Structures are given as structure tokens and as C-alpha cells.
Short mmCIF file of C-alpha atoms and ligand atoms in Angstrom, two decimals:
data_model
loop_
_atom_site.label_atom_id
_atom_site.label_comp_id
_atom_site.label_asym_id
_atom_site.label_seq_id
_atom_site.Cartn_x
_atom_site.Cartn_y
_atom_site.Cartn_z
CA MET A 470 -78.57 -2.48 -175.48
CA THR A 471 -79.62 -3.59 -178.77
CA ASP A 472 -82.01 -5.56 -176.88
CA GLU A 473 -83.48 -3.44 -174.53
CA TYR A 474 -84.07 -0.43 -177.49
CA ARG A 475 -87.33 -3.30 -178.12
CA ILE A 476 -88.37 -2.80 -174.55
CA ASP A 477 -91.63 -0.15 -174.79
CA LEU A 478 -91.05 2.20 -172.05
CA GLU A 479 -94.62 3.72 -172.43
CA SER A 480 -95.97 -0.37 -171.28
CA ILE A 481 -93.47 -0.40 -168.79
CA LYS A 482 -94.74 2.96 -166.66
CA LYS A 483 -98.16 2.00 -167.43
CA LYS A 484 -97.52 -0.66 -165.48
CA LEU A 485 -95.23 1.06 -162.57
CA ASN A 486 -97.91 3.40 -162.22
CA LYS A 487 -100.24 0.69 -161.38
CA GLU A 488 -98.46 -0.93 -159.03
CA LEU A 489 -96.00 1.57 -157.47
CA GLY A 490 -99.08 4.12 -156.76
CA ALA A 491 -98.99 7.73 -157.47
CA LYS A 492 -96.41 8.90 -154.95
CA ARG A 493 -93.69 6.15 -155.87
CA TYR A 494 -94.31 6.31 -158.97
CA THR A 495 -94.00 10.16 -159.20
CA HIS A 496 -90.53 9.50 -157.44
CA THR A 497 -89.19 6.34 -160.13
CA LEU A 498 -89.99 9.41 -162.81
CA GLY A 499 -87.68 11.63 -160.51
CA VAL A 500 -84.81 9.43 -160.60
CA MET A 501 -85.57 8.98 -164.46
CA ASP A 502 -85.23 12.30 -165.30
CA THR A 503 -82.01 12.95 -162.82
CA ALA A 504 -80.18 9.59 -164.42
CA MET A 505 -80.20 10.39 -167.66
CA LEU A 506 -78.97 13.86 -167.05
CA LEU A 507 -75.85 12.51 -165.05
CA ALA A 508 -75.62 10.22 -167.67
CA SER A 509 -75.18 12.85 -170.58
CA CYS A 510 -72.84 14.69 -167.92
CA TYR A 511 -70.61 12.25 -167.36
CA GLY A 512 -70.68 10.52 -171.12
CA ILE A 513 -72.49 6.28 -170.18
CA SER A 514 -75.48 5.73 -172.29
CA ILE A 515 -78.73 7.86 -171.92
CA GLN A 516 -80.84 4.97 -172.72
CA LYS A 517 -79.79 2.16 -169.79
CA ALA A 518 -79.47 5.33 -167.65
CA GLN A 519 -83.59 5.66 -168.04
CA LEU A 520 -84.26 2.51 -168.41
CA ALA A 521 -82.54 2.00 -164.87
CA GLY A 522 -83.89 4.70 -163.73
CA LEU A 523 -87.31 4.16 -164.07
CA LEU A 524 -87.15 0.25 -162.65
CA HIS A 525 -84.93 0.71 -159.77
CA ASP A 526 -87.92 0.79 -157.46
CA CYS A 527 -90.17 -2.38 -159.30
CA ALA A 528 -89.92 -4.28 -155.92
CA LYS A 529 -90.92 -1.65 -153.22
CA LYS A 530 -94.22 -2.59 -153.58
CA MET A 531 -93.49 -6.82 -153.00
CA LYS A 532 -94.89 -8.01 -150.31
CA GLU A 533 -92.22 -9.14 -147.97
CA LYS A 534 -92.77 -12.78 -148.52
CA ASP A 535 -92.98 -12.51 -151.62
CA SER A 536 -89.99 -10.59 -152.20
CA ILE A 537 -88.56 -13.14 -150.07
CA SER A 538 -89.31 -15.80 -152.24
CA LEU A 539 -88.52 -14.29 -155.62
CA CYS A 540 -84.86 -13.97 -154.14
CA GLU A 541 -85.05 -17.63 -153.14
CA ALA A 542 -86.36 -19.08 -156.55
CA CYS A 543 -84.09 -17.05 -158.21
CA HIS A 544 -80.90 -18.12 -156.14
CA VAL A 545 -79.96 -15.06 -154.63
CA GLU A 546 -77.99 -14.63 -151.12
CA ILE A 547 -79.85 -13.11 -149.21
CA THR A 548 -78.01 -12.01 -145.95
CA ASP A 549 -78.58 -11.92 -142.11
CA VAL A 550 -79.64 -8.34 -142.08
CA GLU A 551 -82.20 -8.55 -145.08
CA LYS A 552 -83.67 -11.06 -143.50
CA ARG A 553 -84.19 -8.85 -139.76
CA ASN A 554 -84.84 -5.30 -142.30
CA VAL A 555 -86.53 -6.78 -145.27
CA PHE A 556 -87.25 -3.82 -146.93
CA LEU A 557 -83.53 -3.65 -147.88
CA LEU A 558 -84.45 -6.34 -150.65
CA HIS A 559 -86.17 -4.46 -152.96
CA ALA A 560 -83.25 -3.86 -154.67
CA LYS A 561 -82.07 -7.27 -155.39
CA ALA A 562 -85.72 -8.45 -155.94
CA GLY A 563 -86.00 -5.89 -158.05
CA ALA A 564 -83.04 -6.39 -159.99
CA GLU A 565 -84.30 -10.22 -160.74
CA LEU A 566 -88.22 -8.70 -160.97
CA ALA A 567 -86.38 -6.31 -163.57
CA LYS A 568 -85.73 -9.49 -166.07
CA ARG A 569 -88.31 -12.00 -165.03
CA LYS A 570 -91.02 -9.25 -165.39
CA TYR A 571 -89.72 -6.32 -167.13
CA HIS A 572 -87.15 -9.05 -169.74
CA VAL A 573 -84.04 -6.73 -169.64
CA LYS A 574 -81.51 -8.62 -170.10
CA ASP A 575 -78.50 -5.51 -169.38
CA GLU A 576 -76.21 -6.80 -166.88
CA GLU A 577 -75.44 -1.84 -166.60
CA ILE A 578 -79.33 -2.52 -165.35
CA LEU A 579 -79.72 -4.82 -163.20
CA SER A 580 -76.66 -4.13 -161.74
CA ALA A 581 -77.21 -0.94 -161.20
CA ILE A 582 -80.67 -2.04 -159.44
CA ARG A 583 -79.43 -4.68 -157.60
CA CYS A 584 -76.93 -2.31 -155.62
CA HIS A 585 -78.62 0.92 -155.35
CA THR A 586 -79.84 1.06 -151.87
CA THR A 587 -76.69 -0.06 -150.20
CA GLY A 588 -74.13 0.66 -153.03
CA LYS A 589 -70.90 -1.49 -153.19
CA PRO A 590 -67.20 -1.50 -153.44
CA ASP A 591 -66.32 -0.58 -157.00
CA MET A 592 -69.14 0.46 -158.66
CA THR A 593 -69.80 1.43 -162.57
CA ILE A 594 -70.68 5.37 -163.35
CA LEU A 595 -74.18 3.65 -163.83
CA ASP A 596 -74.69 1.89 -160.21
CA LYS A 597 -72.95 5.29 -159.25
CA ILE A 598 -75.55 7.52 -160.70
CA ILE A 599 -78.60 5.56 -159.93
CA PHE A 600 -76.76 5.10 -156.22
CA ILE A 601 -76.85 9.07 -156.61
CA ALA A 602 -80.59 10.17 -158.50
CA ASP A 603 -82.37 7.94 -156.27
CA TYR A 604 -80.70 10.90 -153.75
CA ILE A 605 -81.32 14.25 -155.20
CA GLU A 606 -83.59 13.73 -157.34
CA PRO A 607 -86.76 16.87 -157.38
CA ASN A 608 -89.33 15.58 -155.59
CA ARG A 609 -87.06 14.86 -152.47
CA SER A 610 -86.54 16.99 -149.05
CA HIS A 611 -85.25 14.77 -147.07
CA SER A 612 -81.78 16.69 -146.09
CA ASP A 613 -80.50 20.11 -145.66
CA ARG A 614 -77.99 18.82 -147.85
CA LEU A 615 -79.51 17.87 -151.00
CA PRO A 616 -79.11 21.73 -152.46
CA TYR A 617 -74.85 21.27 -151.85
CA LEU A 618 -75.33 17.50 -153.03
CA ARG A 619 -77.84 18.67 -156.21
CA LYS A 620 -74.94 20.75 -157.60
CA LEU A 621 -71.69 18.35 -156.84
CA ALA A 622 -73.35 15.30 -158.53
CA PHE A 623 -72.76 17.23 -161.56
CA GLN A 624 -68.82 17.26 -160.32
CA ASP A 625 -67.13 14.42 -158.36
CA LEU A 626 -69.50 11.39 -158.57
CA ASP A 627 -67.21 9.83 -155.92
CA GLU A 628 -67.47 12.89 -153.26
CA THR A 629 -71.22 12.32 -154.20
CA LEU A 630 -71.29 8.50 -153.10
CA ILE A 631 -69.00 9.35 -150.29
CA GLN A 632 -71.39 12.40 -148.78
CA ILE A 633 -74.48 10.85 -149.70
CA LEU A 634 -73.36 7.61 -147.27
CA GLN A 635 -71.77 9.33 -145.33
CA ASP A 636 -75.87 11.37 -143.97
CA THR A 637 -76.68 7.94 -144.57
CA LEU A 638 -75.02 6.19 -141.47
CA PHE A 639 -75.05 9.22 -139.57
CA TYR A 640 -78.97 9.30 -139.94
CA LEU A 641 -79.15 5.24 -139.02
CA GLU A 642 -76.77 5.78 -136.01
CA LYS A 643 -79.37 8.37 -135.05
CA LYS A 644 -82.33 6.43 -135.41
CA GLY A 645 -80.38 3.36 -134.01
CA ASN A 646 -81.07 1.16 -137.43
CA GLU A 647 -79.27 -1.76 -138.53
CA ILE A 648 -76.43 -0.09 -140.20
CA ASP A 649 -76.09 -3.62 -143.02
CA PRO A 650 -72.42 -3.80 -143.69
CA MET A 651 -72.66 -3.56 -147.19
CA THR A 652 -73.30 0.43 -146.52
CA LYS A 653 -70.72 0.45 -144.39
CA LYS A 654 -67.80 -1.52 -146.72
CA THR A 655 -69.00 1.11 -149.81
CA TYR A 656 -68.13 4.01 -147.28
CA ASP A 657 -65.12 2.32 -146.17
CA TYR A 658 -63.74 1.97 -149.78
CA TYR A 659 -65.08 5.27 -151.08
CA ILE A 660 -63.05 7.07 -148.60
CA LYS A 661 -60.34 5.24 -149.10
CA GLU A 662 -60.47 5.90 -152.62
CA ARG A 663 -60.31 9.39 -152.43
CA ASN A 664 -57.06 9.10 -150.40
O1 DGI B 2121 -86.31 2.94 -152.58
P1 DGI B 2121 -85.80 4.35 -151.56
O2 DGI B 2121 -86.85 4.68 -150.33
O3 DGI B 2121 -86.15 5.65 -153.19
O4 DGI B 2121 -84.62 4.61 -151.89
P2 DGI B 2121 -83.38 3.51 -150.70
O5 DGI B 2121 -83.85 1.94 -151.68
O6 DGI B 2121 -82.18 4.41 -150.88
O7 DGI B 2121 -83.96 3.61 -149.53
C1 DGI B 2121 -83.75 4.50 -148.43
C2 DGI B 2121 -84.04 3.15 -146.93
O8 DGI B 2121 -82.72 2.81 -147.45
C3 DGI B 2121 -83.59 5.39 -146.01
O9 DGI B 2121 -84.61 4.68 -145.85
C4 DGI B 2121 -81.69 4.78 -145.41
C5 DGI B 2121 -82.36 2.81 -145.54
N1 DGI B 2121 -80.66 2.43 -146.20
C6 DGI B 2121 -80.14 2.76 -146.34
N2 DGI B 2121 -78.68 1.66 -146.02
C7 DGI B 2121 -78.85 1.17 -144.87
C8 DGI B 2121 -81.02 1.59 -144.45
N3 DGI B 2121 -81.62 1.03 -143.31
C9 DGI B 2121 -80.87 -0.18 -142.84
N4 DGI B 2121 -81.48 -0.24 -142.00
N5 DGI B 2121 -78.89 -0.48 -142.99
C10 DGI B 2121 -79.32 0.44 -143.61
O10 DGI B 2121 -77.62 -0.09 -143.89
FE1 FE B 2122 -85.39 2.05 -153.36
FE1 FE B 2123 -85.38 4.94 -154.91
#
């Protein structure tokens, strides 16, 4: 983490505010704050959670063709589902942008950014915290179950992950949106872990 301490949070915030626009930037700060609270609750680095939360959506406003080119240039695999639903790529592209543009070297932070939309099996505590903070941060109002999930997040990370994935899969099915096999794989993995 020593390298990361040299990162100037204020200059990152300034860039993100400009690039993401007011609404997305406010969400970003909400994820950052929520991730810091969860990190202190679960005894992991608060600074890593702060930087991962701040940067998790850094590629959200990239043009589709630019996020594809960035992933290609960085030899990041683009799956068929991602080709059909390019917005999903903002997670992988975000990790590459965090590395190249924001000079983040810490692999744990990059991993949390990379898997923040679909999750993945065997996530680290930081991966889980960013995934969950993204869903429950105070500016979100997309689900009636948020008050329940916001409390659960500070009691049981894995159960919160399962509940969020369940809600997401239900929502995607209802909307008829294509489900990324990684979202289902993550859900199945944590259901199996629980039993
Ligand atoms: O970038 P954010 O909006 O803050 O949050 P996010 O990166 O978690 O993206 C949320 C969106 O991603 C939400 O509309 C649901 C969608 N999503 C998550 N998993 C899948 C998915 N969309 C599709 N098509 N397939 C998935 O498996
Ligand atoms: Fe996102
Ligand atoms: Fe987000």
C-alpha cells in the first residue's frame, strides 16, 4: 500500500468529478464512504477501500469503442456477453484505467474494480465490500429491500452478496436482459458455500 499513499486523492476526485458528471460522481463518493465503513467493520485497509470505491466506476463514461480498444490494448479478454452488452466492460476497462491513468498499482484494488459489476467466485473481502457498497450506498433508491440490505451488510458479507445477486438475477430476468454467466456463477458459488 505504500505506493498508493502517494496517490493524491484530491486530484483523482477533481478528474472524476469532471469526467463522470455530478450524478455519477455523487454515487462514487457514496460508494467510497460506504466501502470505508464496511472496511472498518471487517478489519481491512480503509485506504484501499477508499481508493477502490472512488475509482470503481472511473470508466463508466467511456465511449463503447474506447473501452473495447482499451481492453484489447491491455490484452484483457472480452467475452461474447460483453461484446453484446458493452456497458458490462466498464468494470474491466475501469481496472485498466485505474492502473494507467490513475497510477494504481495495488492488485487488490484493481481486482475489486474489475469484478464490481458481476462479482466472481472466491472474492476477497475488498472485492465483496466494493460490490456491496455499489448496491447499497446512500444515494441508491432502486430497491425496497435497501434498508434490510444496508443493515445486513454490516452483519454478514456473504449473505448480503447472495441477496444482492439474487435481486440482480431476478431483475435481469424480469427485464429480459442477458445474464452474464459470471453473475450466475458467482451466485451459485456463494449459495454452495453457504450450504
Ligand atoms: O455502474 P453502476 O450502475 O454503479 O453499477 P454496476 O456496475 O453494478 O452495474 C449495474 C448494472 O449492471 C445494473 O443495471 C445491472 C447490470 N448487471 C449486473 N449483472 C449483469 C447486468 N446486466 C446484464 N445484462 N447482465 C448481468 O449479468
Ligand atoms: Fe459500475
Ligand atoms: Fe457504481
